[in-house]
XYZ file of C-alpha atoms in Angstrom:
723
model
C 44.621 5.643 86.041
C 48.354 5.788 85.557
C 49.635 3.822 82.585
C 52.240 2.151 84.760
C 49.455 0.218 86.428
C 48.391 -1.472 83.225
C 48.930 -5.161 83.092
C 51.580 -5.018 80.419
C 52.623 -8.595 80.816
C 49.146 -9.957 80.176
C 48.264 -11.150 76.685
C 47.194 -8.415 74.312
C 43.493 -7.619 74.060
C 41.752 -9.397 71.176
C 40.020 -7.507 68.404
C 36.609 -8.291 69.843
C 36.806 -8.116 73.614
C 33.899 -10.376 74.375
C 34.491 -13.021 71.721
C 35.999 -16.273 72.892
C 39.483 -17.059 71.655
C 39.909 -19.911 69.201
C 40.264 -23.245 70.962
C 43.838 -24.260 71.569
C 44.783 -27.395 69.688
C 46.391 -29.931 71.948
C 49.672 -31.022 70.435
C 49.367 -34.560 71.718
C 45.885 -35.031 70.291
C 46.823 -33.579 66.922
C 49.830 -35.832 66.654
C 47.737 -38.876 67.455
C 44.799 -37.986 65.243
C 46.836 -37.117 62.148
C 49.579 -39.750 61.863
C 51.609 -40.320 58.743
C 50.715 -43.344 56.613
C 54.022 -45.007 57.459
C 53.472 -44.719 61.174
C 49.864 -45.756 61.574
C 48.299 -48.225 59.122
C 44.775 -49.636 59.267
C 44.775 -52.549 61.707
C 44.160 -56.051 60.387
C 41.288 -58.157 61.635
C 43.601 -59.844 64.146
C 46.005 -57.612 66.081
C 49.633 -58.307 65.166
C 52.139 -59.431 67.720
C 53.013 -56.646 70.113
C 55.928 -54.502 68.987
C 57.133 -51.418 70.845
C 58.251 -49.570 67.728
C 54.942 -50.232 65.954
C 52.701 -49.520 68.958
C 54.393 -46.278 70.010
C 55.637 -44.198 67.071
C 58.539 -41.810 67.532
C 56.236 -38.791 67.193
C 54.336 -39.710 70.373
C 55.634 -37.425 73.183
C 55.872 -40.094 75.879
C 58.688 -40.867 78.269
C 59.110 -44.451 77.071
C 57.762 -47.001 74.609
C 57.460 -49.573 77.380
C 53.694 -50.145 77.939
C 54.010 -50.034 81.722
C 55.756 -46.677 81.509
C 53.034 -45.485 79.130
C 50.439 -46.519 81.706
C 52.304 -44.334 84.172
C 52.167 -41.452 81.669
C 48.393 -41.900 81.358
C 48.080 -41.763 85.135
C 50.234 -38.627 85.154
C 47.918 -36.937 82.625
C 44.940 -37.975 84.764
C 46.528 -36.573 87.910
C 47.120 -33.247 86.120
C 43.517 -33.151 84.915
C 44.488 -33.552 81.250
C 41.907 -36.214 80.546
C 41.571 -35.583 76.827
C 45.261 -36.320 76.259
C 44.960 -39.456 78.391
C 41.911 -40.608 76.413
C 43.714 -39.920 73.152
C 46.465 -42.313 74.231
C 43.816 -44.852 75.235
C 42.282 -44.589 71.763
C 45.650 -45.221 70.213
C 46.387 -48.201 72.470
C 42.993 -49.689 71.691
C 43.604 -49.166 67.972
C 46.837 -51.138 68.257
C 45.345 -53.841 70.473
C 47.474 -52.971 73.503
C 45.670 -53.880 76.768
C 45.373 -51.422 79.673
C 45.462 -52.513 83.307
C 42.911 -51.799 86.046
C 45.212 -49.436 87.955
C 45.346 -47.061 84.994
C 41.567 -47.065 84.623
C 41.204 -46.423 88.346
C 43.340 -43.273 88.047
C 41.245 -42.063 85.104
C 37.978 -42.631 86.967
C 39.301 -40.763 90.002
C 40.183 -37.813 87.755
C 36.688 -37.842 86.226
C 35.186 -37.802 89.733
C 37.396 -34.917 90.770
C 36.721 -32.844 87.634
C 32.978 -33.683 87.478
C 33.108 -34.777 83.827
C 30.519 -37.543 83.317
C 30.918 -37.452 79.505
C 34.617 -38.315 79.726
C 33.806 -40.838 82.441
C 31.468 -42.638 80.048
C 34.305 -42.832 77.509
C 36.519 -44.455 80.146
C 33.651 -46.840 80.920
C 33.574 -47.879 77.243
C 37.324 -48.533 77.287
C 36.876 -50.696 80.402
C 34.321 -52.834 78.551
C 36.566 -53.082 75.482
C 39.406 -54.331 77.668
C 37.137 -56.963 79.227
C 37.329 -55.523 82.740
C 33.604 -54.919 83.219
C 33.422 -57.706 85.812
C 36.259 -56.250 87.904
C 34.621 -55.406 91.238
C 37.192 -52.736 92.069
C 36.570 -50.873 88.797
C 32.821 -51.316 89.123
C 33.009 -49.704 92.538
C 35.032 -46.806 91.103
C 32.470 -46.417 88.299
C 29.615 -46.193 90.794
C 31.470 -43.532 92.768
C 32.413 -41.597 89.620
C 28.859 -41.430 88.274
C 27.459 -40.467 91.680
C 30.115 -37.752 92.080
C 29.167 -36.295 88.693
C 25.462 -36.262 89.531
C 24.647 -39.083 87.076
C 22.617 -41.058 89.593
C 20.857 -43.252 87.016
C 24.196 -44.344 85.539
C 25.511 -45.094 89.016
C 22.483 -47.231 89.854
C 22.761 -48.968 86.478
C 26.319 -50.071 87.230
C 25.312 -51.069 90.748
C 22.444 -53.266 89.510
C 24.812 -55.093 87.152
C 26.818 -56.324 90.134
C 25.926 -59.631 91.702
C 26.397 -59.947 94.584
C 26.609 -56.322 95.722
C 29.052 -55.831 98.544
C 29.172 -53.126 101.189
C 32.025 -51.492 99.265
C 29.867 -50.750 96.210
C 27.078 -49.319 98.376
C 29.649 -47.211 100.214
C 30.935 -45.981 96.858
C 27.422 -44.870 95.876
C 27.013 -42.941 99.115
C 30.543 -41.525 98.992
C 29.997 -40.287 95.452
C 26.747 -38.675 96.543
C 28.570 -36.783 99.296
C 31.177 -35.364 96.907
C 28.585 -34.756 94.191
C 26.640 -32.341 96.400
C 23.169 -31.093 95.430
C 23.408 -32.496 91.899
C 23.169 -36.032 93.252
C 19.666 -37.365 92.873
C 19.681 -39.955 95.679
C 18.831 -39.297 99.297
C 21.501 -40.874 101.544
C 18.974 -42.328 103.958
C 17.028 -43.896 101.088
C 20.177 -45.481 99.683
C 21.070 -46.674 103.163
C 17.584 -48.204 103.508
C 17.923 -49.974 100.140
C 21.271 -51.320 101.258
C 19.776 -52.732 104.453
C 16.845 -54.238 102.529
C 19.355 -56.003 100.293
C 20.752 -57.674 103.398
C 24.122 -55.908 103.262
C 25.544 -55.002 106.651
C 26.915 -51.505 107.235
C 30.430 -50.788 108.421
C 31.989 -47.661 109.886
C 32.691 -46.188 106.425
C 28.995 -46.535 105.570
C 28.035 -44.450 108.575
C 30.854 -41.993 107.853
C 29.456 -41.345 104.354
C 25.928 -41.117 105.732
C 26.897 -38.549 108.366
C 29.015 -36.492 105.956
C 26.055 -36.169 103.607
C 24.201 -34.131 106.255
C 27.105 -31.785 107.064
C 26.123 -28.219 106.196
C 22.654 -29.208 105.013
C 19.342 -28.114 106.556
C 18.481 -31.775 107.244
C 19.790 -31.724 110.802
C 16.964 -33.982 111.996
C 18.091 -36.689 109.574
C 21.660 -36.251 110.790
C 20.521 -36.797 114.356
C 18.654 -39.920 113.221
C 21.900 -41.153 111.690
C 23.629 -40.475 115.017
C 20.971 -42.512 116.841
C 21.221 -45.284 114.253
C 24.968 -45.306 114.744
C 24.596 -45.940 118.464
C 21.849 -48.523 117.868
C 24.120 -50.544 115.582
C 26.781 -50.968 118.212
C 29.002 -48.001 117.377
C 28.481 -46.236 120.715
C 32.202 -46.389 121.309
C 32.739 -45.305 117.727
C 36.243 -44.996 116.332
C 37.846 -41.628 115.693
C 36.620 -41.495 112.092
C 32.936 -41.590 113.039
C 33.287 -39.253 115.999
C 35.111 -36.757 113.818
C 32.335 -36.971 111.220
C 29.712 -36.330 113.909
C 31.588 -33.302 115.242
C 32.022 -31.944 111.726
C 28.325 -32.481 110.907
C 27.065 -30.670 114.006
C 29.460 -27.757 113.525
C 28.503 -27.333 109.867
C 24.833 -27.395 110.841
C 25.517 -24.587 113.335
C 25.111 -26.765 116.435
C 28.364 -26.106 118.292
C 27.017 -27.320 121.652
C 26.003 -30.703 120.266
C 29.392 -31.034 118.590
C 31.140 -30.308 121.878
C 28.918 -32.848 123.639
C 30.267 -35.523 121.285
C 33.811 -34.234 121.840
C 33.492 -34.244 125.642
C 32.413 -37.912 125.618
C 35.738 -38.964 124.060
C 38.281 -39.960 126.732
C 41.363 -39.964 124.506
C 41.630 -37.104 122.041
C 44.049 -37.042 119.167
C 45.091 -34.406 116.662
C 42.260 -35.307 114.247
C 39.570 -34.602 116.851
C 41.195 -31.354 117.952
C 41.527 -30.320 114.326
C 37.807 -30.937 113.712
C 36.840 -28.875 116.778
C 39.129 -25.946 115.944
C 38.024 -25.894 112.304
C 34.380 -26.073 113.448
C 34.741 -23.081 115.749
C 36.423 -21.077 112.986
C 33.652 -22.068 110.553
C 31.014 -20.739 112.970
C 32.873 -17.496 113.670
C 33.726 -18.503 117.252
C 37.303 -17.301 117.087
C 37.924 -17.049 120.823
C 36.794 -20.626 121.366
C 39.044 -21.813 118.529
C 42.058 -20.136 120.143
C 41.116 -21.571 123.548
C 41.012 -25.137 122.222
C 44.322 -24.593 120.482
C 45.757 -23.791 123.902
C 44.067 -26.859 125.453
C 45.441 -29.040 122.683
C 48.994 -27.909 123.413
C 48.433 -28.451 127.153
C 47.285 -32.035 126.401
C 50.619 -32.652 124.725
C 49.189 -32.750 121.195
C 51.411 -30.847 118.792
C 49.556 -28.928 116.057
C 50.179 -29.946 112.465
C 50.147 -27.853 109.300
C 46.392 -28.353 108.761
C 45.483 -27.007 112.214
C 47.847 -24.053 111.888
C 46.416 -23.187 108.476
C 42.854 -23.316 109.848
C 43.597 -21.249 112.980
C 45.483 -18.413 111.255
C 42.327 -16.726 109.837
C 40.837 -16.632 113.353
C 43.996 -15.018 114.702
C 43.906 -12.406 111.947
C 40.229 -11.562 112.415
C 40.776 -11.258 116.170
C 43.930 -9.135 115.649
C 45.963 -11.422 117.935
C 49.235 -10.469 116.294
C 51.469 -11.614 119.167
C 49.922 -15.091 119.110
C 50.328 -15.084 115.344
C 54.022 -14.363 115.748
C 54.382 -17.286 118.152
C 52.742 -19.611 115.633
C 54.935 -18.112 112.924
C 58.055 -19.050 114.890
C 56.701 -22.522 115.656
C 55.929 -23.155 111.969
C 59.395 -22.143 110.818
C 60.970 -24.389 113.445
C 58.651 -27.369 112.966
C 58.024 -27.648 109.227
C 60.883 -28.039 106.808
C 58.820 -29.503 103.985
C 58.121 -26.738 101.461
C 54.819 -28.292 100.338
C 53.475 -27.931 103.890
C 55.171 -24.626 104.648
C 53.941 -22.789 101.543
C 50.296 -22.880 102.678
C 51.273 -21.831 106.196
C 53.259 -18.882 104.816
C 50.264 -17.815 102.732
C 48.119 -18.019 105.862
C 50.697 -15.935 107.753
C 50.603 -13.242 105.064
C 46.824 -13.174 105.327
C 46.959 -13.121 109.134
C 49.395 -10.195 109.325
C 47.359 -8.300 106.727
C 44.146 -8.742 108.724
C 45.996 -7.455 111.793
C 46.866 -4.318 109.823
C 50.571 -5.217 109.756
C 51.136 -5.375 106.014
C 54.866 -4.747 106.568
C 55.244 -8.084 108.387
C 53.122 -9.731 105.715
C 55.467 -8.413 103.034
C 58.451 -9.596 105.051
C 57.036 -13.132 105.193
C 56.308 -13.037 101.474
C 59.698 -11.804 100.325
C 61.475 -14.009 102.863
C 60.115 -17.113 101.145
C 62.619 -18.806 98.854
C 59.905 -19.983 96.467
C 56.688 -18.132 95.782
C 53.633 -19.470 94.004
C 50.200 -18.231 92.944
C 48.768 -18.905 96.418
C 51.279 -16.662 98.208
C 50.980 -13.945 95.551
C 47.194 -14.003 95.906
C 47.517 -13.695 99.694
C 49.756 -10.648 99.231
C 47.310 -9.074 96.753
C 44.453 -9.634 99.178
C 46.520 -8.090 101.981
C 47.264 -4.991 99.938
C 43.583 -4.625 99.038
C 42.328 -5.062 102.616
C 44.795 -2.422 103.854
C 43.814 0.158 101.254
C 46.900 -0.238 99.060
C 44.894 -0.765 95.916
C 47.575 0.381 93.483
C 50.067 -2.139 94.861
C 47.436 -4.868 94.757
C 46.885 -4.159 91.067
C 50.604 -4.040 90.337
C 51.122 -7.380 92.096
C 49.449 -9.303 89.292
C 52.086 -7.876 86.940
C 54.957 -8.572 89.303
C 53.950 -12.209 89.776
C 54.040 -12.748 86.011
C 57.451 -11.127 85.838
C 58.589 -13.894 88.202
C 57.195 -16.451 85.767
C 54.142 -17.330 87.882
C 50.879 -17.513 86.005
C 47.822 -16.101 87.837
C 45.224 -18.721 88.662
C 41.475 -18.282 88.895
C 41.671 -17.209 92.564
C 44.226 -14.506 91.707
C 41.910 -13.125 89.028
C 38.940 -13.217 91.419
C 41.030 -11.292 93.982
C 42.263 -8.527 91.675
C 38.986 -7.784 89.870
C 37.342 -6.125 92.927
C 40.448 -3.912 93.113
C 39.784 -2.740 89.555
C 36.199 -2.010 90.576
C 37.302 0.076 93.562
C 39.833 2.009 91.472
C 37.379 2.255 88.555
C 40.271 1.049 86.408
C 38.546 0.163 83.158
C 41.561 -0.627 80.987
C 43.247 -3.030 83.464
C 39.839 -4.619 83.983
C 39.532 -5.237 80.246
C 43.026 -6.722 80.115
C 42.222 -9.061 82.994
C 38.991 -9.991 81.214
C 41.022 -10.856 78.114
C 43.446 -12.915 80.185
C 40.536 -14.799 81.788
C 39.127 -15.596 78.342
C 42.447 -16.879 77.031
C 43.010 -18.926 80.185
C 39.534 -20.501 79.923
C 38.531 -19.114 83.326
C 35.204 -18.092 81.825
C 32.339 -18.702 82.120
C 33.224 -19.212 85.798
C 30.385 -17.712 87.844
C 32.641 -15.955 90.375
C 34.853 -14.366 87.707
C 31.862 -13.352 85.587
C 30.126 -11.768 88.574
C 33.282 -9.814 89.457
C 33.511 -8.597 85.856
C 29.891 -7.414 85.992
C 30.696 -5.450 89.153
C 33.921 -4.036 87.684
C 32.304 -2.779 84.484
C 29.412 -1.397 86.512
C 31.798 0.578 88.732
C 33.371 2.035 85.579
C 29.953 2.993 84.196
C 30.048 0.467 81.333
C 26.620 -1.084 81.702
C 26.652 -2.499 78.181
C 29.788 -4.500 79.015
C 28.215 -5.731 82.258
C 25.174 -6.850 80.305
C 27.233 -8.680 77.689
C 29.230 -10.519 80.348
C 25.985 -11.558 82.036
C 24.427 -12.712 78.758
C 27.556 -14.769 78.027
C 27.253 -16.767 81.245
C 26.161 -20.343 80.613
C 25.263 -20.897 84.270
C 23.775 -17.964 86.134
C 23.067 -17.935 89.842
C 21.400 -15.594 92.316
C 24.661 -13.727 92.961
C 25.104 -12.960 89.253
C 21.505 -11.746 88.948
C 21.972 -9.568 92.029
C 25.194 -8.088 90.623
C 23.425 -7.152 87.378
C 20.445 -5.630 89.207
C 22.774 -3.730 91.530
C 24.784 -2.382 88.585
C 21.670 -0.763 87.098
C 20.643 0.699 90.458
C 24.066 2.208 91.155
C 24.213 3.744 87.678
C 20.867 5.479 88.036
C 18.710 3.014 86.096
C 16.299 1.660 88.730
C 13.542 1.006 86.175
C 15.814 -1.354 84.201
C 16.808 -3.001 87.483
C 13.150 -3.721 88.181
C 12.745 -5.214 84.695
C 15.707 -7.507 85.355
C 14.178 -8.507 88.674
C 10.980 -9.505 86.887
C 13.054 -11.517 84.395
C 14.799 -13.265 87.273
C 11.461 -14.295 88.781
C 10.594 -16.041 85.499
C 13.644 -18.312 85.878
C 14.245 -21.125 88.343
C 16.319 -18.817 90.569
C 14.719 -17.243 93.596
C 15.956 -13.943 95.058
C 17.836 -14.005 98.333
C 17.942 -11.332 101.024
C 20.619 -9.303 99.195
C 18.594 -9.230 95.973
C 15.486 -8.199 97.884
C 17.271 -5.278 99.558
C 18.544 -4.027 96.198
C 15.060 -4.186 94.675
C 13.480 -2.445 97.650
C 16.020 0.360 97.227
C 15.093 0.662 93.548
C 11.380 0.781 94.382
C 12.057 3.506 96.924
C 14.100 5.545 94.426
C 11.315 5.337 91.837
C 8.460 5.680 94.289
C 7.075 2.413 92.897
C 4.806 1.693 95.836
C 2.727 -0.994 94.111
C 5.740 -3.053 93.086
C 7.285 -2.437 96.493
C 4.233 -3.969 98.137
C 4.577 -7.001 95.868
C 8.219 -7.369 96.901
C 7.151 -7.005 100.539
C 4.744 -9.872 99.935
C 7.625 -11.949 98.574
C 9.596 -11.097 101.716
C 6.810 -12.445 103.910
C 6.341 -15.502 101.707
C 10.066 -16.341 101.769
C 10.233 -15.647 105.527
C 12.916 -13.004 105.130
C 11.063 -10.461 107.261
C 13.196 -11.163 110.339
C 16.495 -10.282 108.648
C 17.488 -6.820 110.009
C 18.643 -5.342 106.699
C 15.512 -6.520 104.877
C 13.252 -5.104 107.601
C 15.072 -1.775 107.443
C 14.720 -1.618 103.660
C 10.973 -2.318 103.839
C 10.546 0.526 106.345
C 12.706 2.758 104.161
C 10.576 1.913 101.102
C 7.308 2.965 102.738
C 8.954 6.072 104.154
C 10.190 7.205 100.742
C 6.784 6.550 99.199
C 5.072 8.704 101.855
C 3.355 5.757 103.566
C 4.613 6.690 107.010
C 1.827 4.889 108.882
C 2.553 1.686 106.974
C 6.256 2.078 107.782
C 5.378 2.475 111.467
C 3.223 -0.674 111.416
C 6.107 -2.642 109.906
C 8.454 -1.242 112.566
C 6.050 -2.064 115.404
C 5.724 -5.616 114.052
C 9.463 -6.243 114.285
C 10.111 -8.577 117.196
C 13.843 -7.973 117.594
C 14.535 -4.329 116.858
C 18.054 -3.015 116.349
C 19.978 0.043 115.224
C 19.218 -0.671 111.550
C 15.437 -0.749 111.958
C 15.455 2.208 114.378
C 17.505 4.290 111.957
C 15.146 3.350 109.124
C 12.011 4.539 110.958
C 13.769 7.749 112.078
C 14.732 8.426 108.462
C 11.175 7.664 107.328
C 9.701 10.285 109.683
C 12.435 12.783 108.841
C 12.025 12.439 105.066
C 8.297 13.164 105.484
C 8.864 16.377 107.456
C 7.857 14.975 110.838
C 11.061 16.060 112.555
C 9.818 16.125 116.149
C 8.571 12.544 116.009
C 11.808 11.454 114.346
C 13.924 12.946 117.145
C 11.597 11.461 119.764
C 12.220 8.059 118.178
C 15.963 8.730 118.394
C 15.636 9.410 122.128
C 13.526 6.250 122.486
C 16.226 4.306 120.665
C 18.933 5.524 123.088
C 16.783 4.927 126.170
C 16.186 1.307 125.116
C 19.887 0.568 124.857
C 20.252 0.533 121.064
C 23.670 1.817 120.033
C 23.571 4.292 117.129
C 26.069 4.002 114.282
C 27.479 6.526 111.821
C 24.479 6.236 109.536
C 22.131 6.931 112.460
C 23.971 10.156 113.267
C 24.003 11.129 109.583
C 20.205 10.860 109.520
C 19.621 12.621 112.851
C 22.006 15.524 112.161
C 20.461 16.015 108.718
C 17.028 16.198 110.388
C 18.333 18.792 112.874
C 19.741 20.793 109.963
C 16.396 20.793 108.143
C 14.461 21.624 111.320
C 16.923 24.419 112.304
C 17.495 22.792 115.711
C 20.940 24.180 116.487
C 21.313 23.302 120.167
C 19.996 19.780 119.599
C 22.425 19.256 116.716
C 25.445 20.461 118.718
C 24.502 18.176 121.614
C 24.060 15.156 119.320
C 27.312 15.927 117.497
C 29.169 16.156 120.805
C 27.788 12.793 122.012
C 28.687 11.193 118.696
C 32.344 12.225 118.920
C 32.948 12.001 122.667
C 30.539 9.412 124.040
C 30.341 6.964 121.132
C 33.827 7.776 119.762
C 32.672 7.800 116.154
C 34.491 9.694 113.440
C 32.366 12.499 112.057
C 31.939 12.668 108.298
C 32.007 15.754 106.099
C 28.200 15.614 105.960
C 28.072 15.775 109.772
C 30.374 18.802 109.805
C 28.327 20.454 107.062
C 25.112 20.061 109.049
C 26.506 21.544 112.284
C 28.533 24.303 110.620
C 25.587 25.243 108.435
C 23.391 25.671 111.516
C 26.036 27.712 113.362
C 26.715 30.034 110.461
C 23.037 30.599 109.718
C 22.695 31.598 113.365
C 25.585 34.042 112.932
C 27.881 32.147 115.322
C 30.896 32.099 113.025
C 33.595 31.907 115.699
C 31.948 28.831 117.257
C 31.681 27.290 113.822
C 35.427 27.767 113.470
C 36.410 26.577 116.942
C 33.983 23.729 117.611
C 34.865 21.663 114.588
C 37.878 20.424 112.711
C 37.937 22.625 109.602
C 38.598 21.393 106.112
C 38.423 23.109 102.755
C 34.718 22.284 102.458
C 33.985 23.675 105.931
C 35.596 27.039 105.132
C 33.735 27.353 101.855
C 30.483 26.522 103.696
C 31.207 29.204 106.315
C 31.995 31.868 103.706
C 28.933 31.161 101.569
C 26.578 30.876 104.552
C 27.594 34.288 105.949
C 27.032 36.219 102.734
C 23.413 37.191 103.618
C 24.608 38.862 106.860
C 25.156 42.570 106.192
C 26.218 43.534 109.681
C 29.746 45.011 109.720
C 30.821 42.786 112.581
C 29.693 39.719 110.664
C 31.685 40.770 107.607
C 34.695 41.353 109.838
C 34.329 37.821 111.152
C 34.051 36.535 107.606
C 37.255 38.358 106.679
C 38.984 36.925 109.736
C 37.759 33.441 108.963
C 38.807 33.787 105.323
C 42.278 34.801 106.398
C 42.509 31.780 108.678
C 41.111 29.679 105.879
C 43.903 30.703 103.548
C 46.471 29.563 106.118
C 44.690 26.257 106.596
C 44.426 25.799 102.852
C 48.173 26.215 102.553
C 48.572 23.653 105.351
C 46.157 21.306 103.614
C 48.086 21.745 100.346
C 44.924 22.542 98.392
C 45.023 23.962 94.837
C 46.181 27.602 94.687
C 43.315 28.635 92.435
C 40.738 27.595 95.025
C 42.668 29.441 97.737
C 42.704 32.684 95.775
C 39.022 32.414 94.938
C 38.223 31.942 98.617
C 40.334 34.946 99.652
C 38.643 37.135 97.072
């Protein structure tokens, strides 16, 4: 790796790479906690009369000593997520007997909900009680929502039970907090809704909106449909836009696009919110063509797209390579949106769209044409470079963005780490690791998993292990990354040990983990453990996933259990190219070449389309079985009929067969020679002692030297070949 690629502008690597840096002392907190005796004296039993100079010392870095301005500063800290500084000011105000209003506490509770910090939320709750605002219904409602958002369901119910009477707003807050809190929330929405109805509280449209949102993306589609029926039963058949949008969103996120469109078609007047929900739903389900079609219908209905719709449709345009449509939207966005805050996300989406279309030049033009660039646009450019194979530029981009004074965020780090893994750039990876530590991005699960993969690609398994051990919260993806790192570095036995350790935890393997373990069992020939994993596959109902089925067949084939592999293949209901290739490989690896090729013919006759891996397997079988004519025919169909690019292994198989048959001229003319092909031809013809064969070898070697010069290969190799 060239030294110019190193991230010179990142902070220097600490002495111990994996040790956490010392915690940064917050200047505001230190100034408040360690005041001088003259500034902060012990308070008397009764607070003195309010005085600005006494309440707010000169050392306090606030905009003003006016209490209302200080309240605004607290809200500013809360908005920025700096809750500890805000709480430090609250401590000081309480110490001086300065009251705090409900608006300030509301901002703090909203920040706690957003940041999922129940411990800090409890501190705010204490301050609310100290200020005598515990009976404020608005703050009580915010407390219920905050605790529910943070997963503290018992605390939320405790606050709710203190209220008398309990209004629909507090019940809505409990349900709304449960929606934002996700799986950590302990209450079932329908149960809370039932308790609300038992308490005699009538539901409003926001109640049903929270109820429906709680089912979006969850497997509880039946409950979502019950909520839909309940909605109609309670007189919301002609529901307002909010509820209809929630229903459309729920059905799309549950994978039921037809049901979502049924709700949409029943709406006579459609606005931009409904169209936005439909377009985003189609994009979420991978239905890019439908998303583009409804964008066209929206424009025909006279509804002008806003920045949110444009941002959501751009990924679909990029994945569908509709560059001309992307350019039209690009022009519309520049003409329509003058507000930078809206335009910056659209520009980032445009960079991503052009990159996915393979037009990185236009993506760069959009990027450098922007007057102000931020971490989002830089990350989009890095991702574009990486997806177009410009890995060096992607790695340099994280240096260039810092030279512009823009600090990489956690998404930027997550984008550049896979680039280090692909380049096997160990030193830049370590520097990025150091930067992540100093920026407190660790132990983020995504960053930690990327670091495990990066160190694994560089062959540093001990570093991968130490990153994994340092994770406070591990998930299935992290376990899979660790297992995969051992497999790829030739340690399948350790990978199996880690898999056993994973089974002892609360995490259960997913389909990706299972495929990795099946590969390890096949490499080791661990048939007994492989059968146990197969049992887990059946128990977890993963046996209908194509990749898992193929790996099970591959396992039995490698372990010599060809009949068992065939039974698994015959039991597959929906066969495809993956499973067909796996059974062909299983027969071929066990020396049953004729049956393997018969299966290949069966695969073609049943309409299954072979891929590159299929042809790799079949041509390798022809090479082992010395079936020259069959190999040439298959190679020809691969290139001409299926229009697949042949790999070096494919060329090696065909050329090896031709040269062993003494057909050197055909080997030269029927393929596209490279350095490896010529070496293969020369070596393969050495056993032939016929003078004509040696003449052909000399002729081929002479042609090879010309091609080597054209290919700009090393001179030493060229001379060795000519000799």
